[in-house]
mmCIF file of C-alpha atoms in Angstrom:
data_model
loop_
_atom_site.group_PDB
_atom_site.id
_atom_site.type_symbol
_atom_site.label_atom_id
_atom_site.label_comp_id
_atom_site.label_asym_id
_atom_site.label_seq_id
_atom_site.Cartn_x
_atom_site.Cartn_y
_atom_site.Cartn_z
ATOM 1 C CA GLY A 1 -2.308 34.732 -7.451
ATOM 2 C CA GLU A 2 -5.162 34.400 -4.760
ATOM 3 C CA ASP A 3 -6.863 31.249 -4.220
ATOM 4 C CA VAL A 4 -9.068 29.782 -1.823
ATOM 5 C CA GLU A 5 -9.722 26.021 -1.527
ATOM 6 C CA GLN A 6 -12.187 23.804 0.128
ATOM 7 C CA SER A 7 -12.963 19.830 0.068
ATOM 8 C CA LEU A 8 -15.558 18.649 -2.524
ATOM 9 C CA PHE A 9 -17.771 16.754 -0.398
ATOM 10 C CA LEU A 10 -18.774 15.910 3.389
ATOM 11 C CA SER A 11 -21.276 13.689 4.644
ATOM 12 C CA VAL A 12 -22.783 13.208 7.792
ATOM 13 C CA ARG A 13 -25.606 11.947 10.304
ATOM 14 C CA GLU A 14 -28.212 13.901 11.071
ATOM 15 C CA GLY A 15 -27.529 15.135 15.277
ATOM 16 C CA ASP A 16 -23.559 15.290 14.493
ATOM 17 C CA SER A 17 -21.764 18.036 13.785
ATOM 18 C CA SER A 18 -20.388 19.024 10.682
ATOM 19 C CA VAL A 19 -16.854 20.677 9.876
ATOM 20 C CA ILE A 20 -16.282 22.472 6.660
ATOM 21 C CA ASN A 21 -12.964 23.683 6.270
ATOM 22 C CA CYS A 22 -11.184 26.234 4.305
ATOM 23 C CA THR A 23 -7.690 27.584 3.248
ATOM 24 C CA TYR A 24 -6.950 31.160 1.638
ATOM 25 C CA THR A 25 -3.822 32.704 0.345
ATOM 26 C CA ASP A 26 -4.678 36.447 0.636
ATOM 27 C CA SER A 27 -4.193 37.278 4.156
ATOM 28 C CA SER A 28 -4.880 41.131 3.984
ATOM 29 C CA SER A 29 -8.457 40.538 4.167
ATOM 30 C CA THR A 30 -10.812 42.628 6.931
ATOM 31 C CA TYR A 31 -13.790 40.121 6.447
ATOM 32 C CA LEU A 32 -13.848 36.146 5.345
ATOM 33 C CA TYR A 33 -17.149 34.692 4.605
ATOM 34 C CA TRP A 34 -19.494 31.711 4.420
ATOM 35 C CA TYR A 35 -22.107 31.091 2.050
ATOM 36 C CA LYS A 36 -24.800 28.495 1.748
ATOM 37 C CA GLN A 37 -26.382 27.574 -1.586
ATOM 38 C CA GLU A 38 -29.487 25.367 -1.875
ATOM 39 C CA PRO A 39 -30.258 23.540 -5.129
ATOM 40 C CA GLY A 40 -31.424 25.722 -7.653
ATOM 41 C CA ALA A 41 -31.130 28.638 -5.607
ATOM 42 C CA GLY A 42 -28.634 31.733 -4.938
ATOM 43 C CA LEU A 43 -26.221 31.739 -2.396
ATOM 44 C CA GLN A 44 -26.861 33.018 0.410
ATOM 45 C CA LEU A 45 -24.490 34.815 3.179
ATOM 46 C CA LEU A 46 -24.588 32.496 6.146
ATOM 47 C CA THR A 47 -21.494 34.487 8.349
ATOM 48 C CA TYR A 48 -18.880 36.191 8.538
ATOM 49 C CA ILE A 49 -15.636 36.849 11.089
ATOM 50 C CA PHE A 50 -13.384 39.979 11.034
ATOM 51 C CA SER A 51 -10.039 39.213 10.511
ATOM 52 C CA ASN A 52 -8.852 40.312 14.050
ATOM 53 C CA MET A 53 -11.141 37.357 15.834
ATOM 54 C CA ASP A 54 -10.224 33.824 16.133
ATOM 55 C CA MET A 55 -14.081 32.563 16.322
ATOM 56 C CA LYS A 56 -17.285 33.917 16.071
ATOM 57 C CA GLN A 57 -20.440 32.207 17.654
ATOM 58 C CA ASP A 58 -23.735 32.227 15.861
ATOM 59 C CA GLN A 59 -26.573 29.962 17.306
ATOM 60 C CA ARG A 60 -25.502 26.621 15.322
ATOM 61 C CA LEU A 61 -23.090 27.871 13.631
ATOM 62 C CA THR A 62 -19.043 28.765 15.199
ATOM 63 C CA VAL A 63 -16.389 29.596 12.794
ATOM 64 C CA LEU A 64 -12.841 29.620 13.362
ATOM 65 C CA LEU A 65 -10.182 31.600 11.987
ATOM 66 C CA ASN A 66 -6.624 30.664 12.219
ATOM 67 C CA LYS A 67 -4.272 33.369 10.578
ATOM 68 C CA LYS A 68 -1.266 31.905 10.635
ATOM 69 C CA ASP A 69 -2.029 28.879 8.832
ATOM 70 C CA LYS A 70 -4.663 31.065 6.499
ATOM 71 C CA HIS A 71 -7.366 28.394 7.626
ATOM 72 C CA LEU A 72 -10.986 28.888 7.917
ATOM 73 C CA SER A 73 -13.556 26.610 9.111
ATOM 74 C CA LEU A 74 -17.280 26.506 9.959
ATOM 75 C CA ARG A 75 -18.769 24.092 12.299
ATOM 76 C CA ILE A 76 -22.420 23.205 12.395
ATOM 77 C CA ALA A 77 -24.205 22.014 15.563
ATOM 78 C CA ASP A 78 -26.725 19.325 15.306
ATOM 79 C CA THR A 79 -26.757 19.320 11.943
ATOM 80 C CA GLN A 80 -30.300 18.726 10.387
ATOM 81 C CA THR A 81 -31.414 17.371 6.953
ATOM 82 C CA GLY A 82 -31.863 20.805 6.010
ATOM 83 C CA ASP A 83 -28.329 22.091 5.973
ATOM 84 C CA SER A 84 -28.072 19.645 3.144
ATOM 85 C CA ALA A 85 -26.534 22.181 0.334
ATOM 86 C CA ILE A 86 -22.888 23.320 -0.792
ATOM 87 C CA TYR A 87 -21.225 25.776 1.306
ATOM 88 C CA PHE A 88 -18.568 28.467 -0.135
ATOM 89 C CA CYS A 89 -15.638 29.959 1.471
ATOM 90 C CA ALA A 90 -15.067 33.358 -0.060
ATOM 91 C CA ASP A 91 -12.090 35.813 0.773
ATOM 92 C CA PRO A 92 -12.223 39.423 -0.759
ATOM 93 C CA MET A 93 -9.442 40.103 -3.116
ATOM 94 C CA MET A 94 -6.351 42.307 -2.563
ATOM 95 C CA ASP A 95 -7.253 45.191 -4.363
ATOM 96 C CA SER A 96 -11.160 45.549 -3.410
ATOM 97 C CA SER A 97 -12.984 44.086 -0.295
ATOM 98 C CA TYR A 98 -16.162 43.734 -1.824
ATOM 99 C CA LYS A 99 -14.483 41.491 -5.104
ATOM 100 C CA LEU A 100 -15.054 37.979 -3.515
ATOM 101 C CA ILE A 101 -12.877 34.927 -4.368
ATOM 102 C CA PHE A 102 -15.052 31.808 -4.138
ATOM 103 C CA GLY A 103 -13.546 28.333 -3.315
ATOM 104 C CA SER A 104 -15.178 25.304 -5.232
ATOM 105 C CA GLY A 105 -17.788 24.677 -2.618
ATOM 106 C CA THR A 106 -18.503 21.604 -0.401
ATOM 107 C CA ARG A 107 -21.198 19.703 -0.728
ATOM 108 C CA LEU A 108 -22.770 18.753 2.614
ATOM 109 C CA LEU A 109 -24.851 15.853 2.546
ATOM 110 C CA VAL A 110 -26.976 15.143 5.554
ATOM 111 C CA ARG A 111 -28.245 11.339 6.204
ATOM 112 C CA PRO A 112 -31.379 10.573 8.236
ATOM 113 C CA ASN B 1 -37.904 42.713 0.484
ATOM 114 C CA ALA B 2 -37.221 42.291 -2.996
ATOM 115 C CA GLY B 3 -33.230 42.047 -2.477
ATOM 116 C CA VAL B 4 -31.256 41.833 -5.794
ATOM 117 C CA THR B 5 -33.890 40.540 -8.461
ATOM 118 C CA GLN B 6 -32.547 38.966 -11.683
ATOM 119 C CA THR B 7 -34.478 38.081 -15.014
ATOM 120 C CA PRO B 8 -34.968 35.419 -17.005
ATOM 121 C CA LYS B 9 -34.398 32.694 -14.775
ATOM 122 C CA PHE B 10 -33.850 30.244 -17.742
ATOM 123 C CA GLN B 11 -32.660 30.789 -21.284
ATOM 124 C CA VAL B 12 -31.774 28.949 -24.427
ATOM 125 C CA LEU B 13 -29.804 30.840 -26.930
ATOM 126 C CA LYS B 14 -28.546 29.801 -30.315
ATOM 127 C CA THR B 15 -24.459 30.087 -30.919
ATOM 128 C CA GLY B 16 -24.176 33.893 -32.275
ATOM 129 C CA GLN B 17 -27.256 34.986 -30.590
ATOM 130 C CA SER B 18 -27.271 38.170 -28.587
ATOM 131 C CA MET B 19 -29.039 38.963 -24.983
ATOM 132 C CA THR B 20 -29.137 40.784 -21.699
ATOM 133 C CA LEU B 21 -29.520 39.672 -18.529
ATOM 134 C CA GLN B 22 -31.349 41.769 -16.109
ATOM 135 C CA CYS B 23 -30.185 42.671 -12.602
ATOM 136 C CA ALA B 24 -32.039 45.220 -10.175
ATOM 137 C CA GLN B 25 -31.233 45.990 -6.402
ATOM 138 C CA ASP B 26 -33.413 47.997 -4.192
ATOM 139 C CA MET B 27 -30.888 48.327 -1.519
ATOM 140 C CA ASN B 28 -28.842 51.192 -2.570
ATOM 141 C CA HIS B 29 -25.669 49.462 -2.421
ATOM 142 C CA GLU B 30 -22.840 50.627 -4.510
ATOM 143 C CA TYR B 31 -20.965 48.061 -5.141
ATOM 144 C CA MET B 32 -22.787 45.372 -8.041
ATOM 145 C CA SER B 33 -20.985 42.478 -9.100
ATOM 146 C CA TRP B 34 -21.880 39.904 -12.151
ATOM 147 C CA TYR B 35 -20.204 35.773 -12.053
ATOM 148 C CA ARG B 36 -20.826 32.636 -13.631
ATOM 149 C CA GLN B 37 -20.594 29.044 -11.549
ATOM 150 C CA ASP B 38 -19.561 26.150 -13.178
ATOM 151 C CA PRO B 39 -19.636 22.727 -11.829
ATOM 152 C CA GLY B 40 -16.718 22.117 -9.746
ATOM 153 C CA MET B 41 -15.078 25.815 -10.164
ATOM 154 C CA GLY B 42 -16.959 27.556 -7.548
ATOM 155 C CA LEU B 43 -17.680 31.043 -8.820
ATOM 156 C CA ARG B 44 -15.761 33.421 -11.153
ATOM 157 C CA LEU B 45 -16.097 37.274 -11.315
ATOM 158 C CA ILE B 46 -17.108 38.689 -14.389
ATOM 159 C CA HIS B 47 -17.641 42.625 -14.585
ATOM 160 C CA TYR B 48 -18.252 44.683 -11.462
ATOM 161 C CA SER B 49 -19.502 48.329 -10.839
ATOM 162 C CA VAL B 50 -18.166 50.224 -7.938
ATOM 163 C CA GLY B 51 -21.390 53.077 -8.581
ATOM 164 C CA ALA B 52 -23.300 54.601 -11.598
ATOM 165 C CA GLY B 53 -21.170 55.066 -14.278
ATOM 166 C CA ILE B 54 -18.328 53.197 -13.232
ATOM 167 C CA THR B 55 -17.753 49.470 -14.056
ATOM 168 C CA ASP B 56 -14.201 47.071 -14.867
ATOM 169 C CA GLN B 57 -13.432 43.928 -15.720
ATOM 170 C CA GLY B 58 -13.327 40.892 -13.431
ATOM 171 C CA GLU B 59 -11.156 37.488 -13.685
ATOM 172 C CA VAL B 60 -13.483 36.087 -16.845
ATOM 173 C CA PRO B 61 -14.655 39.222 -18.708
ATOM 174 C CA ASN B 62 -14.473 38.135 -22.431
ATOM 175 C CA GLY B 63 -17.360 37.733 -24.101
ATOM 176 C CA TYR B 64 -19.390 40.148 -21.854
ATOM 177 C CA ASN B 65 -20.362 43.635 -21.783
ATOM 178 C CA VAL B 66 -21.744 45.870 -18.861
ATOM 179 C CA SER B 67 -23.240 49.286 -18.021
ATOM 180 C CA ARG B 68 -24.490 50.740 -15.386
ATOM 181 C CA SER B 69 -26.618 54.078 -15.472
ATOM 182 C CA THR B 70 -28.510 54.222 -12.089
ATOM 183 C CA THR B 71 -27.672 52.695 -8.768
ATOM 184 C CA GLU B 72 -30.513 49.990 -8.748
ATOM 185 C CA ASP B 73 -29.505 48.439 -12.320
ATOM 186 C CA PHE B 74 -26.397 46.150 -13.618
ATOM 187 C CA PRO B 75 -26.890 44.325 -17.098
ATOM 188 C CA LEU B 76 -24.968 41.968 -18.257
ATOM 189 C CA ARG B 77 -24.872 41.841 -21.905
ATOM 190 C CA LEU B 78 -23.726 38.382 -24.229
ATOM 191 C CA LEU B 79 -23.113 39.817 -27.793
ATOM 192 C CA SER B 80 -22.140 36.939 -29.783
ATOM 193 C CA ALA B 81 -23.324 33.691 -27.242
ATOM 194 C CA ALA B 82 -20.991 30.902 -27.576
ATOM 195 C CA PRO B 83 -21.407 26.977 -25.719
ATOM 196 C CA SER B 84 -18.829 28.160 -23.594
ATOM 197 C CA GLN B 85 -20.786 30.839 -22.034
ATOM 198 C CA THR B 86 -23.365 27.593 -20.631
ATOM 199 C CA SER B 87 -23.343 28.664 -16.955
ATOM 200 C CA VAL B 88 -25.517 30.036 -14.214
ATOM 201 C CA TYR B 89 -24.854 33.644 -14.248
ATOM 202 C CA PHE B 90 -25.350 35.425 -10.208
ATOM 203 C CA CYS B 91 -25.796 39.328 -9.859
ATOM 204 C CA ALA B 92 -24.493 40.310 -6.294
ATOM 205 C CA SER B 93 -25.022 43.646 -4.928
ATOM 206 C CA SER B 94 -22.682 44.298 -1.819
ATOM 207 C CA TYR B 95 -21.510 46.063 1.128
ATOM 208 C CA THR B 96 -18.702 45.269 3.293
ATOM 209 C CA GLY B 97 -20.685 42.869 5.691
ATOM 210 C CA GLY B 98 -21.098 40.871 2.413
ATOM 211 C CA ALA B 99 -22.884 40.419 -0.941
ATOM 212 C CA PHE B 100 -26.321 39.438 -1.709
ATOM 213 C CA PHE B 101 -27.157 37.258 -4.527
ATOM 214 C CA GLY B 102 -30.007 36.989 -7.040
ATOM 215 C CA GLN B 103 -31.619 33.878 -7.424
ATOM 216 C CA GLY B 104 -29.435 32.904 -10.762
ATOM 217 C CA THR B 105 -29.995 32.501 -14.689
ATOM 218 C CA ARG B 106 -29.169 29.453 -16.061
ATOM 219 C CA LEU B 107 -28.213 30.216 -19.693
ATOM 220 C CA THR B 108 -27.574 26.940 -22.253
ATOM 221 C CA VAL B 109 -26.173 28.167 -25.574
ATOM 222 C CA VAL B 110 -26.229 25.478 -28.440
#
């Protein structure tokens, strides 16, 4: 079946770069998404990448897509304490671009 | 800028009780969905709707009912709550560029 996998935890020092990784099984998706969840809050759409792109940059965020290896990564430059949150990778299901399969989330802890 | 509004934020139910989780969106999106979030498992799709009058089951639909009488509203009903339904529930409203989520309803069934 379709699946999305992420590592569960990442700890970085403030000012360093963070890289959160994701692997997925369905290669037919037009988009792939990154969401951020702060404690007690809903999911916030951070960014997305079209499947025909290898890289997308948006201020401190860089998304890299390797379609051959079905690997997606999110790099956060100059990580701040406010970036501490859970980050979810999401891949649309094969039968509908609106139905999302989520990874289990990567908890990012930024140490001062 | 309301976006997606869920009520209530917290709820405690006794086993066997019923309740309805409310969800409303003001973005005129056709597609809406309900997910549940359990520790270490990410979000799993319960039910979804592609427009008023049209609903379908997701990955974990058992124990839940939905209806979609208007574009704006998509309520989720628990007919007979069970402890296994203790979870955080999120409603989402989607377009091709992604999904907007409500703030969630934390439900505890005792």
